[in-house]
Amino acid sequence: MSLAVVTLKKGEGRLLKSGGMWIFDNEVASIMGSFVNGDIVLVHDFDGYPLGRGFINTNSRIVVRLLSRDENTVIDEEFFEKRVRDAWEYRKKVTDTSSCRVIFGEADFLPGFIVDKFSDVLVVQSLALGIDRYKEMLVELLKKVLAEDGIRICGVYERSDVKVRKQEGMEPYKGFIGEEFPTLVEIVENGVKYQVDVKDGQKTGFFLDQKYNRLAIQKLCRNARVLDCFTHTGSFALNAGYAGAKEVTGVDASQLAVDQATANAALNGLSDSVKFICEDVFDLLPKLEEKGEKYDVVILDPPAFTKSRSSVKNAVKGYREINLRAMKLVKDGGFLATCSCSHFMDYQLFTQTIGQAARNVHKRLRQVEYRTQAPDHPILWSADESYYLKFYIFQVCSDR
């Protein structure tokens, strides 16, 4: 079967040629041949040089998502099985696989497809029209590959209930893939137990990308007084409590999240030392400062303040505000863990923003470490969207 050919404009495709996976609509000179959106097409440079093949979708600004740089590659079940197998073999080498992200979209060369494994349950996100056609096959292939290592998957749930699907011409969707099963799943990470709500929790139910960042704060929290802001279901707070903190307060604006976090504290026998309150962090931090509260460790794990380039300026104000407020609440010589999960708030801008906050409140920062997302969320160079999590730990010292 002959495939439609997408030809780039002269001088375009710089991202693709440097190792990226996307071709944008303004880079395309022509599309020759018949196709239906979601089909596989060939990609040529302006002079006819072959650049590979991928999924086309003219509804999206990302008009082609590359699957292979070899235009002779056959995109069939064998092709997808190799991609799935490679993704799993990588995880086995770099992370604790009891619960982990098994497939991370473009970074695993499966554009728009995400799978998280929570114990013996898989949660799937399908974000691109082309890959959506193959999602059930990909799930079966993944179950087959995991079974070879003695891992039996007892249920699969789809959490494609995200707005980005509309940009692909698809409606948001959530539901079971295959048989129904109990959607509250218990996992253990860094010694801490969690009940993960794969049906109604945020995104796929739990943020696995902070796994080793949560572990990194444990050593700071023994006998400490800890404030965990934007706690969600309590993960940083519970790691602090597990490490022996004498008092932990977790804060979130969602009562549902606070209820889940409280249940997780009870699950770990930490209800006496780890408490959660439902408050807006931006409102609470000035109140705590006014009361003269001080903490040995303050943790900031906010949601993404920006999901587009156009709102970065407002995001900078938000990050600067919470960081300077948090620094005021840290005892002299105490620690601040702070992060951003927005791709558009890049490393340089996030670093500058924290520096500005420190200068504004006359604090000096000693960097303990800088971290990113856990390695089951690999960063593919030239696919900038795969590098989104920035995580700092600082010792906060009075200006002297």
mmCIF file of C-alpha atoms in Angstrom:
data_model
loop_
_atom_site.group_PDB
_atom_site.id
_atom_site.type_symbol
_atom_site.label_atom_id
_atom_site.label_comp_id
_atom_site.label_asym_id
_atom_site.label_seq_id
_atom_site.Cartn_x
_atom_site.Cartn_y
_atom_site.Cartn_z
ATOM 1 C CA MET A 1 0.000 0.000 0.000
ATOM 2 C CA SER A 2 1.439 3.380 -0.980
ATOM 3 C CA LEU A 3 1.521 5.991 1.777
ATOM 4 C CA ALA A 4 0.829 9.710 1.609
ATOM 5 C CA VAL A 5 3.977 11.839 1.648
ATOM 6 C CA VAL A 6 4.414 14.890 3.874
ATOM 7 C CA THR A 7 7.092 17.227 2.491
ATOM 8 C CA LEU A 8 8.707 19.885 4.664
ATOM 9 C CA LYS A 9 9.390 23.465 3.674
ATOM 10 C CA LYS A 10 12.995 24.366 2.957
ATOM 11 C CA GLY A 11 14.803 25.213 6.185
ATOM 12 C CA GLU A 12 12.108 23.663 8.399
ATOM 13 C CA GLY A 13 12.130 20.514 10.545
ATOM 14 C CA ARG A 14 15.016 21.670 12.716
ATOM 15 C CA LEU A 15 13.518 20.059 15.830
ATOM 16 C CA LEU A 16 12.938 16.780 14.003
ATOM 17 C CA LYS A 17 16.424 16.741 12.505
ATOM 18 C CA SER A 18 18.045 17.354 15.891
ATOM 19 C CA GLY A 19 16.351 14.278 17.374
ATOM 20 C CA GLY A 20 12.793 15.438 18.127
ATOM 21 C CA MET A 21 9.612 13.543 17.271
ATOM 22 C CA TRP A 22 7.202 16.258 16.107
ATOM 23 C CA ILE A 23 6.459 18.127 12.875
ATOM 24 C CA PHE A 24 4.278 21.227 13.229
ATOM 25 C CA ASP A 25 1.699 22.365 10.702
ATOM 26 C CA ASN A 26 3.643 25.520 9.791
ATOM 27 C CA GLU A 27 6.635 23.385 8.738
ATOM 28 C CA VAL A 28 4.744 21.483 6.034
ATOM 29 C CA ALA A 29 5.007 22.459 2.360
ATOM 30 C CA SER A 30 2.678 19.794 0.953
ATOM 31 C CA ILE A 31 0.861 16.527 1.609
ATOM 32 C CA MET A 32 0.614 14.323 -1.476
ATOM 33 C CA GLY A 33 -1.601 11.243 -1.661
ATOM 34 C CA SER A 34 -4.784 10.152 0.077
ATOM 35 C CA PHE A 35 -4.980 9.561 3.815
ATOM 36 C CA VAL A 36 -7.301 9.591 6.795
ATOM 37 C CA ASN A 37 -6.174 11.379 9.950
ATOM 38 C CA GLY A 38 -4.417 8.842 12.166
ATOM 39 C CA ASP A 39 -2.829 7.057 9.191
ATOM 40 C CA ILE A 40 0.891 6.421 8.866
ATOM 41 C CA VAL A 41 2.634 8.662 6.322
ATOM 42 C CA LEU A 42 6.115 9.114 4.910
ATOM 43 C CA VAL A 43 8.040 12.285 5.732
ATOM 44 C CA HIS A 44 10.424 13.898 3.226
ATOM 45 C CA ASP A 45 12.602 16.955 3.426
ATOM 46 C CA PHE A 46 12.043 19.740 0.887
ATOM 47 C CA ASP A 47 14.460 18.045 -1.529
ATOM 48 C CA GLY A 48 12.857 14.594 -1.247
ATOM 49 C CA TYR A 49 15.338 13.212 1.306
ATOM 50 C CA PRO A 50 13.510 10.612 3.475
ATOM 51 C CA LEU A 51 13.158 11.536 7.161
ATOM 52 C CA GLY A 52 11.021 8.630 8.373
ATOM 53 C CA ARG A 53 7.392 7.769 8.937
ATOM 54 C CA GLY A 54 4.798 8.616 11.531
ATOM 55 C CA PHE A 55 1.160 9.352 12.319
ATOM 56 C CA ILE A 56 -0.561 12.252 10.566
ATOM 57 C CA ASN A 57 -3.319 14.404 12.041
ATOM 58 C CA THR A 58 -4.226 17.662 10.302
ATOM 59 C CA ASN A 59 -6.577 18.536 13.186
ATOM 60 C CA SER A 60 -3.554 19.082 15.396
ATOM 61 C CA ARG A 61 -0.787 21.669 15.360
ATOM 62 C CA ILE A 62 1.503 18.633 15.650
ATOM 63 C CA VAL A 63 0.664 17.370 12.184
ATOM 64 C CA VAL A 64 3.056 14.375 12.281
ATOM 65 C CA ARG A 65 4.339 12.392 15.255
ATOM 66 C CA LEU A 66 7.316 10.345 14.144
ATOM 67 C CA LEU A 67 7.453 6.599 14.779
ATOM 68 C CA SER A 68 10.659 5.683 12.946
ATOM 69 C CA ARG A 69 13.461 7.535 11.185
ATOM 70 C CA ASP A 70 13.759 4.708 8.679
ATOM 71 C CA GLU A 71 11.139 5.123 5.963
ATOM 72 C CA ASN A 72 11.395 1.386 5.181
ATOM 73 C CA THR A 73 10.320 0.329 8.684
ATOM 74 C CA VAL A 74 7.166 -1.770 8.677
ATOM 75 C CA ILE A 75 4.782 -0.457 11.343
ATOM 76 C CA ASP A 76 3.066 -3.656 12.480
ATOM 77 C CA GLU A 77 2.508 -5.694 15.640
ATOM 78 C CA GLU A 78 6.124 -6.866 15.641
ATOM 79 C CA PHE A 79 7.282 -3.232 15.509
ATOM 80 C CA PHE A 80 5.100 -2.270 18.488
ATOM 81 C CA GLU A 81 6.100 -5.349 20.492
ATOM 82 C CA LYS A 82 9.753 -4.351 20.181
ATOM 83 C CA ARG A 83 8.956 -0.826 21.371
ATOM 84 C CA VAL A 84 7.029 -2.192 24.376
ATOM 85 C CA ARG A 85 9.716 -4.764 25.181
ATOM 86 C CA ASP A 86 12.474 -2.137 24.990
ATOM 87 C CA ALA A 87 10.522 0.143 27.350
ATOM 88 C CA TRP A 88 10.112 -2.623 29.945
ATOM 89 C CA GLU A 89 13.724 -3.790 29.721
ATOM 90 C CA TYR A 90 14.842 -0.205 30.329
ATOM 91 C CA ARG A 91 12.658 0.094 33.473
ATOM 92 C CA LYS A 92 14.026 -3.150 34.870
ATOM 93 C CA LYS A 93 17.509 -1.662 34.765
ATOM 94 C CA VAL A 94 16.814 1.830 36.161
ATOM 95 C CA THR A 95 13.958 1.742 38.676
ATOM 96 C CA ASP A 96 11.853 -0.154 41.196
ATOM 97 C CA THR A 97 9.228 -1.682 38.904
ATOM 98 C CA SER A 98 6.654 -2.604 41.572
ATOM 99 C CA SER A 99 4.953 0.657 40.587
ATOM 100 C CA CYS A 100 6.386 2.758 37.779
ATOM 101 C CA ARG A 101 5.696 4.467 34.486
ATOM 102 C CA VAL A 102 6.155 1.690 31.956
ATOM 103 C CA ILE A 103 5.674 3.754 28.783
ATOM 104 C CA PHE A 104 6.347 7.490 28.541
ATOM 105 C CA GLY A 105 5.144 8.569 25.121
ATOM 106 C CA GLU A 106 7.728 10.147 22.845
ATOM 107 C CA ALA A 107 10.557 9.315 25.257
ATOM 108 C CA ASP A 108 9.813 5.616 24.601
ATOM 109 C CA PHE A 109 9.253 6.252 20.874
ATOM 110 C CA LEU A 110 5.506 5.596 21.234
ATOM 111 C CA PRO A 111 4.171 9.130 20.725
ATOM 112 C CA GLY A 112 1.140 10.126 22.745
ATOM 113 C CA PHE A 113 0.918 6.851 24.709
ATOM 114 C CA ILE A 114 1.437 6.646 28.476
ATOM 115 C CA VAL A 115 1.102 3.634 30.786
ATOM 116 C CA ASP A 116 1.555 3.609 34.561
ATOM 117 C CA LYS A 117 1.805 0.341 36.486
ATOM 118 C CA PHE A 118 0.421 0.352 40.034
ATOM 119 C CA SER A 119 1.228 -3.060 41.504
ATOM 120 C CA ASP A 120 -0.805 -5.399 39.264
ATOM 121 C CA VAL A 121 -2.949 -2.709 37.599
ATOM 122 C CA LEU A 122 -2.190 -0.699 34.457
ATOM 123 C CA VAL A 123 -3.492 2.829 33.830
ATOM 124 C CA VAL A 124 -3.405 4.011 30.211
ATOM 125 C CA GLN A 125 -3.475 7.494 28.677
ATOM 126 C CA SER A 126 -3.909 7.784 24.909
ATOM 127 C CA LEU A 127 -3.262 11.360 23.817
ATOM 128 C CA ALA A 128 -2.780 11.171 20.032
ATOM 129 C CA LEU A 129 -5.171 10.042 17.315
ATOM 130 C CA GLY A 130 -2.691 7.769 15.538
ATOM 131 C CA ILE A 131 -1.651 5.810 18.627
ATOM 132 C CA ASP A 132 -5.267 5.598 19.820
ATOM 133 C CA ARG A 133 -5.963 3.063 17.061
ATOM 134 C CA TYR A 134 -3.355 0.731 18.550
ATOM 135 C CA LYS A 135 -3.978 1.160 22.288
ATOM 136 C CA GLU A 136 -5.705 -2.175 22.883
ATOM 137 C CA MET A 137 -3.007 -4.032 20.972
ATOM 138 C CA LEU A 138 -0.326 -2.176 22.956
ATOM 139 C CA VAL A 139 -2.025 -3.128 26.229
ATOM 140 C CA GLU A 140 -2.111 -6.806 25.221
ATOM 141 C CA LEU A 141 1.541 -6.686 24.164
ATOM 142 C CA LEU A 142 2.507 -5.121 27.484
ATOM 143 C CA LYS A 143 0.591 -7.771 29.436
ATOM 144 C CA LYS A 144 2.374 -10.445 27.388
ATOM 145 C CA VAL A 145 5.838 -8.941 28.055
ATOM 146 C CA LEU A 146 5.154 -8.535 31.793
ATOM 147 C CA ALA A 147 3.838 -12.108 32.041
ATOM 148 C CA GLU A 148 7.236 -13.346 30.852
ATOM 149 C CA ASP A 149 8.621 -11.933 34.115
ATOM 150 C CA GLY A 150 5.855 -13.549 36.157
ATOM 151 C CA ILE A 151 3.782 -10.353 36.477
ATOM 152 C CA ARG A 152 0.068 -10.973 36.010
ATOM 153 C CA ILE A 153 -1.939 -7.823 35.317
ATOM 154 C CA CYS A 154 -5.389 -8.087 36.914
ATOM 155 C CA GLY A 155 -6.924 -4.950 35.430
ATOM 156 C CA VAL A 156 -6.477 -2.058 32.991
ATOM 157 C CA TYR A 157 -8.123 1.356 33.281
ATOM 158 C CA GLU A 158 -8.000 4.158 30.720
ATOM 159 C CA ARG A 159 -7.574 7.748 31.950
ATOM 160 C CA SER A 160 -7.693 9.649 28.686
ATOM 161 C CA ASP A 161 -9.990 12.231 30.325
ATOM 162 C CA VAL A 162 -7.790 15.179 29.318
ATOM 163 C CA LYS A 163 -8.456 18.315 27.260
ATOM 164 C CA VAL A 164 -5.449 17.749 24.998
ATOM 165 C CA ARG A 165 -7.405 15.016 23.183
ATOM 166 C CA LYS A 166 -9.708 17.711 21.783
ATOM 167 C CA GLN A 167 -6.710 19.228 19.987
ATOM 168 C CA GLU A 168 -6.401 15.840 18.265
ATOM 169 C CA GLY A 169 -10.070 15.792 17.281
ATOM 170 C CA MET A 170 -10.938 13.256 19.995
ATOM 171 C CA GLU A 171 -13.187 13.480 23.031
ATOM 172 C CA PRO A 172 -11.845 12.932 26.569
ATOM 173 C CA TYR A 173 -12.566 9.402 27.770
ATOM 174 C CA LYS A 174 -12.192 7.202 30.842
ATOM 175 C CA GLY A 175 -13.218 3.624 31.490
ATOM 176 C CA PHE A 176 -12.149 0.004 31.840
ATOM 177 C CA ILE A 177 -10.198 -1.767 29.124
ATOM 178 C CA GLY A 178 -11.390 -5.329 29.556
ATOM 179 C CA GLU A 179 -12.901 -6.706 32.754
ATOM 180 C CA GLU A 180 -13.919 -4.409 35.604
ATOM 181 C CA PHE A 181 -11.931 -4.533 38.852
ATOM 182 C CA PRO A 182 -11.672 -2.642 42.181
ATOM 183 C CA THR A 183 -10.133 0.748 41.269
ATOM 184 C CA LEU A 184 -8.610 1.507 44.663
ATOM 185 C CA VAL A 185 -5.147 -0.080 44.461
ATOM 186 C CA GLU A 186 -2.623 -0.363 47.303
ATOM 187 C CA ILE A 187 1.012 0.233 46.417
ATOM 188 C CA VAL A 188 4.255 0.534 48.392
ATOM 189 C CA GLU A 189 6.916 3.097 47.450
ATOM 190 C CA ASN A 190 10.054 3.894 49.481
ATOM 191 C CA GLY A 191 8.517 1.810 52.302
ATOM 192 C CA VAL A 192 5.364 3.965 52.384
ATOM 193 C CA LYS A 193 1.926 2.505 51.601
ATOM 194 C CA TYR A 194 -0.656 4.363 49.495
ATOM 195 C CA GLN A 195 -4.183 3.751 48.316
ATOM 196 C CA VAL A 196 -4.185 4.861 44.669
ATOM 197 C CA ASP A 197 -7.533 5.807 43.136
ATOM 198 C CA VAL A 198 -6.939 4.983 39.469
ATOM 199 C CA LYS A 199 -10.516 5.912 38.495
ATOM 200 C CA ASP A 200 -10.932 9.337 40.094
ATOM 201 C CA GLY A 201 -7.463 10.405 41.275
ATOM 202 C CA GLN A 202 -5.544 13.156 39.477
ATOM 203 C CA LYS A 203 -4.129 12.176 36.068
ATOM 204 C CA THR A 204 -3.431 8.425 36.313
ATOM 205 C CA GLY A 205 -4.064 8.340 40.079
ATOM 206 C CA PHE A 206 -0.617 8.986 41.581
ATOM 207 C CA PHE A 207 2.474 11.004 40.678
ATOM 208 C CA LEU A 208 5.203 8.417 40.186
ATOM 209 C CA ASP A 209 7.686 10.960 38.793
ATOM 210 C CA GLN A 210 8.633 12.212 42.296
ATOM 211 C CA LYS A 211 9.502 8.739 43.622
ATOM 212 C CA TYR A 212 13.196 9.313 44.286
ATOM 213 C CA ASN A 213 12.734 12.995 45.170
ATOM 214 C CA ARG A 214 10.429 11.855 47.980
ATOM 215 C CA LEU A 215 13.130 9.429 49.066
ATOM 216 C CA ALA A 216 15.720 12.241 49.003
ATOM 217 C CA ILE A 217 13.883 14.283 51.622
ATOM 218 C CA GLN A 218 13.679 11.403 54.105
ATOM 219 C CA LYS A 219 17.192 11.954 55.414
ATOM 220 C CA LEU A 220 16.374 15.601 56.251
ATOM 221 C CA CYS A 221 13.214 14.891 58.208
ATOM 222 C CA ARG A 222 14.224 12.793 61.211
ATOM 223 C CA ASN A 223 12.999 14.548 64.401
ATOM 224 C CA ALA A 224 12.003 17.528 62.251
ATOM 225 C CA ARG A 225 8.978 19.810 62.128
ATOM 226 C CA VAL A 226 7.817 19.641 58.498
ATOM 227 C CA LEU A 227 5.377 21.625 56.351
ATOM 228 C CA ASP A 228 4.342 19.958 53.076
ATOM 229 C CA CYS A 229 2.503 22.335 50.725
ATOM 230 C CA PHE A 230 0.293 21.135 47.848
ATOM 231 C CA THR A 231 0.459 17.701 49.461
ATOM 232 C CA HIS A 232 -2.124 16.071 47.142
ATOM 233 C CA THR A 233 -2.561 12.564 48.622
ATOM 234 C CA GLY A 234 0.201 13.163 51.154
ATOM 235 C CA SER A 235 3.238 11.599 49.507
ATOM 236 C CA PHE A 236 6.016 13.962 50.685
ATOM 237 C CA ALA A 237 4.397 14.338 54.109
ATOM 238 C CA LEU A 238 4.197 10.570 54.526
ATOM 239 C CA ASN A 239 7.837 10.122 53.522
ATOM 240 C CA ALA A 240 8.738 12.700 56.188
ATOM 241 C CA GLY A 241 6.662 10.852 58.774
ATOM 242 C CA TYR A 242 8.081 7.483 57.738
ATOM 243 C CA ALA A 243 11.600 8.917 58.191
ATOM 244 C CA GLY A 244 10.835 9.877 61.809
ATOM 245 C CA ALA A 245 9.647 13.497 61.663
ATOM 246 C CA LYS A 246 8.202 14.583 65.005
ATOM 247 C CA GLU A 247 5.443 16.715 63.445
ATOM 248 C CA VAL A 248 4.231 16.971 59.838
ATOM 249 C CA THR A 249 1.522 19.238 58.436
ATOM 250 C CA GLY A 250 0.322 18.590 54.890
ATOM 251 C CA VAL A 251 -1.729 21.248 53.095
ATOM 252 C CA ASP A 252 -3.947 20.989 50.027
ATOM 253 C CA ALA A 253 -6.861 22.994 48.639
ATOM 254 C CA SER A 254 -8.805 19.827 47.754
ATOM 255 C CA GLN A 255 -10.824 18.233 50.553
ATOM 256 C CA LEU A 256 -10.883 14.979 48.554
ATOM 257 C CA ALA A 257 -7.066 14.969 48.445
ATOM 258 C CA VAL A 258 -6.872 15.751 52.174
ATOM 259 C CA ASP A 259 -9.262 12.880 52.954
ATOM 260 C CA GLN A 260 -7.178 10.490 50.842
ATOM 261 C CA ALA A 261 -3.957 11.724 52.486
ATOM 262 C CA THR A 262 -5.460 11.238 55.945
ATOM 263 C CA ALA A 263 -6.436 7.691 55.015
ATOM 264 C CA ASN A 264 -2.900 7.057 53.755
ATOM 265 C CA ALA A 265 -1.462 8.308 57.059
ATOM 266 C CA ALA A 266 -3.676 5.832 58.920
ATOM 267 C CA LEU A 267 -2.619 3.059 56.529
ATOM 268 C CA ASN A 268 0.995 3.675 57.584
ATOM 269 C CA GLY A 269 0.300 4.085 61.313
ATOM 270 C CA LEU A 270 1.320 7.756 61.126
ATOM 271 C CA SER A 271 -1.912 9.467 62.168
ATOM 272 C CA ASP A 272 -0.376 10.848 65.379
ATOM 273 C CA SER A 273 2.547 12.621 63.701
ATOM 274 C CA VAL A 274 1.234 13.421 60.205
ATOM 275 C CA LYS A 275 -1.817 15.696 59.922
ATOM 276 C CA PHE A 276 -3.508 17.247 56.903
ATOM 277 C CA ILE A 277 -5.508 20.450 56.510
ATOM 278 C CA CYS A 278 -7.608 21.794 53.625
ATOM 279 C CA GLU A 279 -6.368 25.314 52.859
ATOM 280 C CA ASP A 280 -5.220 27.426 49.946
ATOM 281 C CA VAL A 281 -1.421 27.504 50.254
ATOM 282 C CA PHE A 282 -1.193 31.087 48.979
ATOM 283 C CA ASP A 283 -3.550 32.182 51.783
ATOM 284 C CA LEU A 284 -2.036 29.972 54.477
ATOM 285 C CA LEU A 285 1.667 30.834 54.170
ATOM 286 C CA PRO A 286 1.255 34.544 55.119
ATOM 287 C CA LYS A 287 -0.919 33.508 58.092
ATOM 288 C CA LEU A 288 1.755 31.111 59.343
ATOM 289 C CA GLU A 289 4.391 33.808 58.937
ATOM 290 C CA GLU A 290 2.246 36.264 60.898
ATOM 291 C CA LYS A 291 1.935 33.723 63.727
ATOM 292 C CA GLY A 292 5.734 33.337 63.815
ATOM 293 C CA GLU A 293 5.682 29.653 62.838
ATOM 294 C CA LYS A 294 9.023 28.071 61.925
ATOM 295 C CA TYR A 295 9.805 24.685 60.367
ATOM 296 C CA ASP A 296 12.908 22.547 59.983
ATOM 297 C CA VAL A 297 11.789 21.486 56.490
ATOM 298 C CA VAL A 298 9.335 23.107 54.069
ATOM 299 C CA ILE A 299 8.313 21.262 50.893
ATOM 300 C CA LEU A 300 6.697 22.915 47.855
ATOM 301 C CA ASP A 301 5.218 20.556 45.261
ATOM 302 C CA PRO A 302 2.716 22.757 43.397
ATOM 303 C CA PRO A 303 0.708 21.846 40.308
ATOM 304 C CA ALA A 304 1.916 23.331 37.034
ATOM 305 C CA PHE A 305 1.267 27.072 37.222
ATOM 306 C CA THR A 306 1.549 27.318 33.437
ATOM 307 C CA LYS A 307 0.622 24.945 30.632
ATOM 308 C CA SER A 308 1.446 27.374 27.814
ATOM 309 C CA ARG A 309 4.175 29.831 26.905
ATOM 310 C CA SER A 310 1.718 32.724 27.026
ATOM 311 C CA SER A 311 1.110 32.425 30.788
ATOM 312 C CA VAL A 312 4.737 32.035 31.909
ATOM 313 C CA LYS A 313 4.932 35.580 33.360
ATOM 314 C CA ASN A 314 2.072 34.927 35.753
ATOM 315 C CA ALA A 315 3.576 31.557 36.646
ATOM 316 C CA VAL A 316 6.872 33.229 37.570
ATOM 317 C CA LYS A 317 4.989 35.495 39.994
ATOM 318 C CA GLY A 318 3.315 32.473 41.572
ATOM 319 C CA TYR A 319 6.543 30.486 41.978
ATOM 320 C CA ARG A 320 8.374 33.523 43.369
ATOM 321 C CA GLU A 321 5.587 34.232 45.856
ATOM 322 C CA ILE A 322 5.358 30.715 47.330
ATOM 323 C CA ASN A 323 9.133 30.308 47.482
ATOM 324 C CA LEU A 324 9.803 33.572 49.276
ATOM 325 C CA ARG A 325 6.969 32.839 51.722
ATOM 326 C CA ALA A 326 8.348 29.353 52.330
ATOM 327 C CA MET A 327 11.881 30.671 52.913
ATOM 328 C CA LYS A 328 10.546 32.952 55.651
ATOM 329 C CA LEU A 329 9.039 29.923 57.391
ATOM 330 C CA VAL A 330 12.242 27.855 57.362
ATOM 331 C CA LYS A 331 14.369 28.020 60.512
ATOM 332 C CA ASP A 332 17.865 29.388 60.002
ATOM 333 C CA GLY A 333 19.829 26.396 58.726
ATOM 334 C CA GLY A 334 16.661 24.457 57.869
ATOM 335 C CA PHE A 335 15.783 23.061 54.460
ATOM 336 C CA LEU A 336 13.542 23.933 51.542
ATOM 337 C CA ALA A 337 12.556 21.375 48.901
ATOM 338 C CA THR A 338 10.951 23.109 45.933
ATOM 339 C CA CYS A 339 9.921 22.056 42.468
ATOM 340 C CA SER A 340 8.133 22.897 39.235
ATOM 341 C CA CYS A 341 6.394 20.342 37.032
ATOM 342 C CA SER A 342 5.740 22.753 34.156
ATOM 343 C CA HIS A 343 7.679 22.123 30.943
ATOM 344 C CA PHE A 344 7.381 25.830 30.082
ATOM 345 C CA MET A 345 8.987 26.872 33.382
ATOM 346 C CA ASP A 346 12.404 25.707 32.227
ATOM 347 C CA TYR A 347 15.447 25.038 34.394
ATOM 348 C CA GLN A 348 17.017 28.457 33.861
ATOM 349 C CA LEU A 349 13.830 30.422 34.532
ATOM 350 C CA PHE A 350 12.932 28.344 37.592
ATOM 351 C CA THR A 351 16.439 28.790 39.002
ATOM 352 C CA GLN A 352 16.348 32.557 38.411
ATOM 353 C CA THR A 353 12.926 32.797 40.056
ATOM 354 C CA ILE A 354 14.099 31.025 43.227
ATOM 355 C CA GLY A 355 17.183 33.258 43.321
ATOM 356 C CA GLN A 356 14.999 36.365 43.101
ATOM 357 C CA ALA A 357 12.803 35.086 45.923
ATOM 358 C CA ALA A 358 15.852 34.500 48.137
ATOM 359 C CA ARG A 359 17.204 37.995 47.489
ATOM 360 C CA ASN A 360 13.804 39.546 48.208
ATOM 361 C CA VAL A 361 13.703 38.013 51.695
ATOM 362 C CA HIS A 362 17.456 38.319 52.395
ATOM 363 C CA LYS A 363 18.097 34.599 52.557
ATOM 364 C CA ARG A 364 21.141 32.731 51.332
ATOM 365 C CA LEU A 365 20.675 29.360 49.701
ATOM 366 C CA ARG A 366 23.108 26.485 49.884
ATOM 367 C CA GLN A 367 22.194 23.935 47.241
ATOM 368 C CA VAL A 368 22.063 20.405 48.605
ATOM 369 C CA GLU A 369 21.083 18.824 45.306
ATOM 370 C CA TYR A 370 19.230 19.316 42.040
ATOM 371 C CA ARG A 371 17.064 16.529 40.697
ATOM 372 C CA THR A 372 14.580 15.841 37.903
ATOM 373 C CA GLN A 373 11.879 13.231 37.351
ATOM 374 C CA ALA A 374 12.471 9.581 38.195
ATOM 375 C CA PRO A 375 14.241 7.574 35.459
ATOM 376 C CA ASP A 376 11.062 5.716 34.496
ATOM 377 C CA HIS A 377 10.117 9.126 32.994
ATOM 378 C CA PRO A 378 13.219 9.357 30.757
ATOM 379 C CA ILE A 379 14.244 12.693 29.257
ATOM 380 C CA LEU A 380 14.694 12.354 25.509
ATOM 381 C CA TRP A 381 17.120 15.001 24.284
ATOM 382 C CA SER A 382 15.591 17.250 21.620
ATOM 383 C CA ALA A 383 12.114 16.254 22.815
ATOM 384 C CA ASP A 384 11.918 19.134 25.262
ATOM 385 C CA GLU A 385 8.422 18.251 26.470
ATOM 386 C CA SER A 386 9.871 15.111 28.108
ATOM 387 C CA TYR A 387 11.952 17.278 30.503
ATOM 388 C CA TYR A 388 9.443 18.939 32.770
ATOM 389 C CA LEU A 389 10.221 18.305 36.463
ATOM 390 C CA LYS A 390 12.783 20.484 38.252
ATOM 391 C CA PHE A 391 13.456 19.716 41.928
ATOM 392 C CA TYR A 392 15.835 21.544 44.281
ATOM 393 C CA ILE A 393 16.786 20.942 47.890
ATOM 394 C CA PHE A 394 18.381 23.958 49.617
ATOM 395 C CA GLN A 395 19.639 24.783 53.053
ATOM 396 C CA VAL A 396 18.202 28.197 53.886
ATOM 397 C CA CYS A 397 20.506 30.543 55.805
ATOM 398 C CA SER A 398 19.940 34.063 57.111
ATOM 399 C CA ASP A 399 21.757 36.699 55.068
ATOM 400 C CA ARG A 400 25.060 37.217 56.817
#
